[in-house]
Amino acid sequence: MLVIVSDLHFRDGTAGEHNVSTRALEGFLQSLAVAAQSARAREVTILFLGDIFDLLRTEMWFDVPEAERPWGLSGAPPEALERHAGRILDAILGHPVNRETFALLGGRLAEQFPLFPGEPQRIYIPGNHDRLCAQFPSLLRKAAQALGAADDAVRHVYRDARYGVVARHGHEWDVFNYEGGRSFADEDYVRVPIGDVITTELVAGLPYTIMRHPKIQQLPPATQQALQRNLQQIENVRPLHATLHWLFYQVQQHEWLRGVVEDAIDEVVAHFNGLPFVRDWYRRHDRWPSPLDEADQIQAVLFVLDKFRVTRMGGLLALAEALKGIRPRPAEDAARKELSGADPDVYYLVCGHTHQPTQVPIQIGQAADGKPMERVYLNTGCWGTRHVEAADGGFVSWKQLAYAVFYAEDENVGPDPVRRGFPSFETWAATLKESLTWPPLGR
């Protein structure tokens, strides 16, 4: 039995408390143990398919000189970058919530969940938010050990003919989060993408900047804490164009925030556009006369943010709506290409990254033994809080989790033994609504 889970995004807590609870993972592992027994699985493999550790959504980078951040134009000194990234990973592993979680994941699972047929094998593939774990063996070793996985070598793709699976994180098809080529060599995965800078300097940087505004510093401590908690939820708003709606919603709910938010956006956008790495990235990706290339797309979103003023929100929200259709569906398009040229024993291409659990039929083909086969692209979604825009323009929040389970031909799904003649799968997604979205801030 093969289990694939991705996008857990364990964090150090400096940019918000968003970590998955140990209780949720205990329930997940218990469900897997029951499924393994029901399927008469002889072995269980758990594949952690990237973005398990989030080394970008942190305020710790703001204490590091710009030249030593991953996006230093001339390249941060490797020893300094490894040291800074190691501190962040240590903070993630040492977070009070995460300590208990990694004691669970890195421990003897078969002893804690005796329905497993034996000790589950764990495999770790870094994604884009934990890209630095692929760059430095010292980080890979710590990350893998925390998950109970082998730490012998970094890998970027997983193949298992028994389950008909090829799996990769999926950022390879996202031009904003993968800067490498189509050779998918190790060096392709350590090149710094613009998404790293967006996540830290913009997404984590905006709440950081707002909380340091003189007007905010004058608020009572309890109000500051509540405001910081709400602002740091910007990380859970997707996609990027929805950020503008989210900011407008905050100002609508708390009018006294208006000037502070506008000032902070001006500062953060100007800082981002002034970074040497960003200017160089624009130069390399702005392909004239290509209309609306990736550089144009980011500049369009930043233009909207830079012009953020409550007094002219009507037109800007209309522009933000137009931005929804800018990006194609790169993962599904790439899945069609990859599966069409895949080996005859590959039934399923599995990715994470998009945070949208899905199953897309791609192709009806022929297996290696001549039997008909159905090829499917699957996405494993994410774990954590999501803020979903309501029909009236507000936001409603809930927690979600998702994962996929694959069974070999000689394993069965259900109470009666069935030999299907091909590897099968099932996907699971759950949603939990247990609290209101925005606790009151006071004044």
Short mmCIF file of C-alpha atoms in Angstrom, two decimals, residues 187-385:
data_model
loop_
_atom_site.label_atom_id
_atom_site.label_comp_id
_atom_site.label_asym_id
_atom_site.label_seq_id
_atom_site.Cartn_x
_atom_site.Cartn_y
_atom_site.Cartn_z
CA GLU A 187 20.90 21.71 -10.25
CA ASP A 188 17.54 22.68 -11.78
CA TYR A 189 15.89 22.31 -8.39
CA VAL A 190 18.23 24.60 -6.46
CA ARG A 191 17.81 27.63 -8.72
CA VAL A 192 15.92 30.36 -6.88
CA PRO A 193 12.43 31.05 -8.32
CA ILE A 194 10.55 34.34 -8.00
CA GLY A 195 7.97 32.53 -5.86
CA ASP A 196 10.47 32.36 -2.98
CA VAL A 197 10.73 36.14 -2.97
CA ILE A 198 6.96 36.63 -3.29
CA THR A 199 6.25 34.29 -0.37
CA THR A 200 8.74 35.90 2.02
CA GLU A 201 9.12 39.53 0.97
CA LEU A 202 5.46 40.11 0.00
CA VAL A 203 3.20 37.58 1.71
CA ALA A 204 5.09 37.32 5.00
CA GLY A 205 6.44 40.86 4.67
CA LEU A 206 3.09 42.67 4.55
CA PRO A 207 1.85 41.67 8.05
CA TYR A 208 5.40 42.17 9.35
CA THR A 209 5.43 45.74 7.99
CA ILE A 210 1.92 46.60 9.17
CA MET A 211 2.66 45.48 12.72
CA ARG A 212 5.65 47.85 12.85
CA HIS A 213 3.62 50.89 11.81
CA PRO A 214 3.67 53.63 14.52
CA LYS A 215 -0.14 53.67 14.77
CA ILE A 216 -0.22 49.92 15.38
CA GLN A 217 2.49 50.17 18.03
CA GLN A 218 0.19 52.49 20.01
CA LEU A 219 -2.64 49.95 20.22
CA PRO A 220 -3.23 47.89 23.38
CA PRO A 221 -1.20 44.65 23.36
CA ALA A 222 -4.30 42.45 23.13
CA THR A 223 -5.51 44.34 20.06
CA GLN A 224 -2.06 44.09 18.46
CA GLN A 225 -2.01 40.33 19.00
CA ALA A 226 -5.49 39.88 17.50
CA LEU A 227 -4.62 42.07 14.53
CA GLN A 228 -1.38 40.20 13.89
CA ARG A 229 -3.21 36.88 14.02
CA ASN A 230 -5.75 38.05 11.45
CA LEU A 231 -3.19 39.64 9.14
CA GLN A 232 -0.97 36.58 9.13
CA GLN A 233 -3.86 34.59 7.71
CA ILE A 234 -3.06 36.26 4.38
CA GLU A 235 -0.81 33.25 3.78
CA ASN A 236 -3.86 31.01 3.58
CA VAL A 237 -5.66 33.07 0.92
CA ARG A 238 -5.27 31.67 -2.57
CA PRO A 239 -4.64 32.42 -5.38
CA LEU A 240 -2.69 35.68 -5.38
CA HIS A 241 -5.46 37.74 -6.95
CA ALA A 242 -7.72 37.00 -3.94
CA THR A 243 -5.27 38.84 -1.67
CA LEU A 244 -6.70 42.17 -2.81
CA HIS A 245 -10.22 41.05 -1.89
CA TRP A 246 -8.92 39.88 1.46
CA LEU A 247 -7.24 43.22 2.22
CA PHE A 248 -10.37 45.13 1.21
CA TYR A 249 -12.41 42.88 3.50
CA GLN A 250 -10.08 43.65 6.41
CA VAL A 251 -10.40 47.40 5.86
CA GLN A 252 -14.17 47.12 5.52
CA GLN A 253 -14.35 45.33 8.85
CA HIS A 254 -11.92 47.70 10.61
CA GLU A 255 -11.95 51.15 8.99
CA TRP A 256 -9.19 52.43 11.28
CA LEU A 257 -6.80 50.08 9.45
CA ARG A 258 -7.22 51.87 6.14
CA GLY A 259 -4.28 54.27 6.18
CA VAL A 260 -1.95 51.77 7.83
CA VAL A 261 -2.64 49.06 5.24
CA GLU A 262 -2.25 51.48 2.34
CA ASP A 263 1.10 52.75 3.68
CA ALA A 264 2.36 49.21 4.28
CA ILE A 265 1.43 48.04 0.78
CA ASP A 266 3.26 51.01 -0.74
CA GLU A 267 6.37 50.17 1.29
CA VAL A 268 6.34 46.42 0.64
CA VAL A 269 5.69 46.68 -3.11
CA ALA A 270 8.40 49.34 -3.53
CA HIS A 271 10.86 47.18 -1.58
CA PHE A 272 10.01 44.10 -3.65
CA ASN A 273 10.35 45.87 -6.99
CA GLY A 274 13.63 47.40 -5.86
CA LEU A 275 15.30 44.09 -5.04
CA PRO A 276 18.16 43.39 -7.50
CA PHE A 277 17.00 39.77 -7.85
CA VAL A 278 13.49 40.90 -8.84
CA ARG A 279 14.74 43.45 -11.36
CA ASP A 280 16.98 40.80 -12.90
CA TRP A 281 14.12 38.27 -12.96
CA TYR A 282 11.88 40.78 -14.77
CA ARG A 283 14.64 41.34 -17.32
CA ARG A 284 15.06 37.61 -17.99
CA HIS A 285 11.34 36.80 -18.13
CA ASP A 286 9.91 39.87 -19.87
CA ARG A 287 9.82 38.52 -23.42
CA TRP A 288 8.85 41.13 -25.97
CA PRO A 289 6.58 40.94 -27.90
CA SER A 290 5.01 38.03 -25.94
CA PRO A 291 1.74 39.35 -24.49
CA LEU A 292 1.22 38.84 -20.77
CA ASP A 293 4.30 36.72 -20.06
CA GLU A 294 5.11 35.72 -16.48
CA ALA A 295 6.87 39.02 -15.75
CA ASP A 296 3.83 40.95 -16.99
CA GLN A 297 1.54 38.84 -14.82
CA ILE A 298 3.41 39.62 -11.61
CA GLN A 299 3.72 43.28 -12.53
CA ALA A 300 -0.03 43.45 -13.17
CA VAL A 301 -0.84 42.04 -9.74
CA LEU A 302 1.67 44.37 -8.08
CA PHE A 303 0.19 47.31 -9.98
CA VAL A 304 -3.19 46.49 -8.46
CA LEU A 305 -1.70 46.19 -4.98
CA ASP A 306 0.36 49.36 -5.38
CA LYS A 307 -2.77 51.31 -6.35
CA PHE A 308 -4.74 49.89 -3.41
CA ARG A 309 -6.88 52.73 -2.07
CA VAL A 310 -10.26 52.23 -0.48
CA THR A 311 -11.61 55.25 -2.35
CA ARG A 312 -11.10 53.54 -5.71
CA MET A 313 -11.70 49.93 -4.84
CA GLY A 314 -14.50 49.38 -7.36
CA GLY A 315 -12.27 49.56 -10.41
CA LEU A 316 -9.41 47.70 -8.76
CA LEU A 317 -11.63 44.81 -7.72
CA ALA A 318 -12.84 44.57 -11.31
CA LEU A 319 -9.20 44.40 -12.43
CA ALA A 320 -8.49 41.75 -9.81
CA GLU A 321 -11.38 39.70 -11.21
CA ALA A 322 -9.79 39.94 -14.65
CA LEU A 323 -6.51 38.61 -13.24
CA LYS A 324 -8.22 35.35 -12.26
CA GLY A 325 -8.05 34.11 -15.82
CA ILE A 326 -4.41 34.98 -16.43
CA ARG A 327 -2.79 31.67 -15.56
CA PRO A 328 -3.48 28.44 -17.46
CA ARG A 329 -3.69 25.04 -15.80
CA PRO A 330 -0.01 24.10 -16.08
CA ALA A 331 -0.16 20.95 -13.95
CA GLU A 332 -2.95 19.35 -15.96
CA ASP A 333 -1.40 20.40 -19.25
CA ALA A 334 1.95 18.93 -18.17
CA ALA A 335 0.24 15.75 -16.96
CA ARG A 336 -1.14 15.16 -20.42
CA LYS A 337 2.31 15.51 -21.94
CA GLU A 338 4.07 13.39 -19.33
CA LEU A 339 1.54 10.57 -19.29
CA SER A 340 1.26 10.44 -23.08
CA GLY A 341 4.97 9.57 -23.24
CA ALA A 342 5.17 7.49 -20.07
CA ASP A 343 6.26 3.88 -19.78
CA PRO A 344 3.44 1.35 -20.30
CA ASP A 345 3.41 0.45 -16.59
CA VAL A 346 2.53 4.02 -15.52
CA TYR A 347 -1.13 4.55 -14.72
CA TYR A 348 -1.02 7.58 -12.45
CA LEU A 349 0.86 10.86 -12.26
CA VAL A 350 0.62 12.27 -8.73
CA CYS A 351 1.52 15.82 -7.71
CA GLY A 352 0.98 18.25 -4.87
CA HIS A 353 1.75 21.98 -4.93
CA THR A 354 -1.57 23.41 -6.15
CA HIS A 355 -3.35 22.77 -2.83
CA GLN A 356 -6.38 21.59 -4.83
CA PRO A 357 -7.13 17.86 -4.41
CA THR A 358 -8.32 16.57 -7.75
CA GLN A 359 -8.45 13.63 -10.13
CA VAL A 360 -8.36 14.27 -13.88
CA PRO A 361 -8.74 11.47 -16.47
CA ILE A 362 -6.01 11.92 -19.08
CA GLN A 363 -5.80 8.99 -21.44
CA ILE A 364 -7.15 5.57 -22.35
CA GLY A 365 -4.15 3.48 -23.32
CA GLN A 366 -2.66 0.01 -23.33
CA ALA A 367 -0.67 -1.54 -20.49
CA ALA A 368 2.56 -3.50 -20.91
CA ASP A 369 0.60 -6.78 -20.92
CA GLY A 370 -1.69 -5.52 -23.68
CA LYS A 371 -4.66 -4.91 -21.41
CA PRO A 372 -6.50 -1.58 -21.58
CA MET A 373 -5.41 1.00 -19.02
CA GLU A 374 -6.75 4.34 -17.81
CA ARG A 375 -4.27 7.07 -17.02
CA VAL A 376 -5.16 9.67 -14.41
CA TYR A 377 -3.57 12.81 -13.01
CA LEU A 378 -4.10 13.17 -9.26
CA ASN A 379 -3.32 16.03 -6.91
CA THR A 380 -2.95 15.38 -3.20
CA GLY A 381 -4.15 18.82 -2.06
CA CYS A 382 -2.91 20.27 1.21
CA TRP A 383 -3.43 20.32 4.95
CA GLY A 384 -4.31 23.45 6.90
CA THR A 385 -6.64 26.43 7.01
#
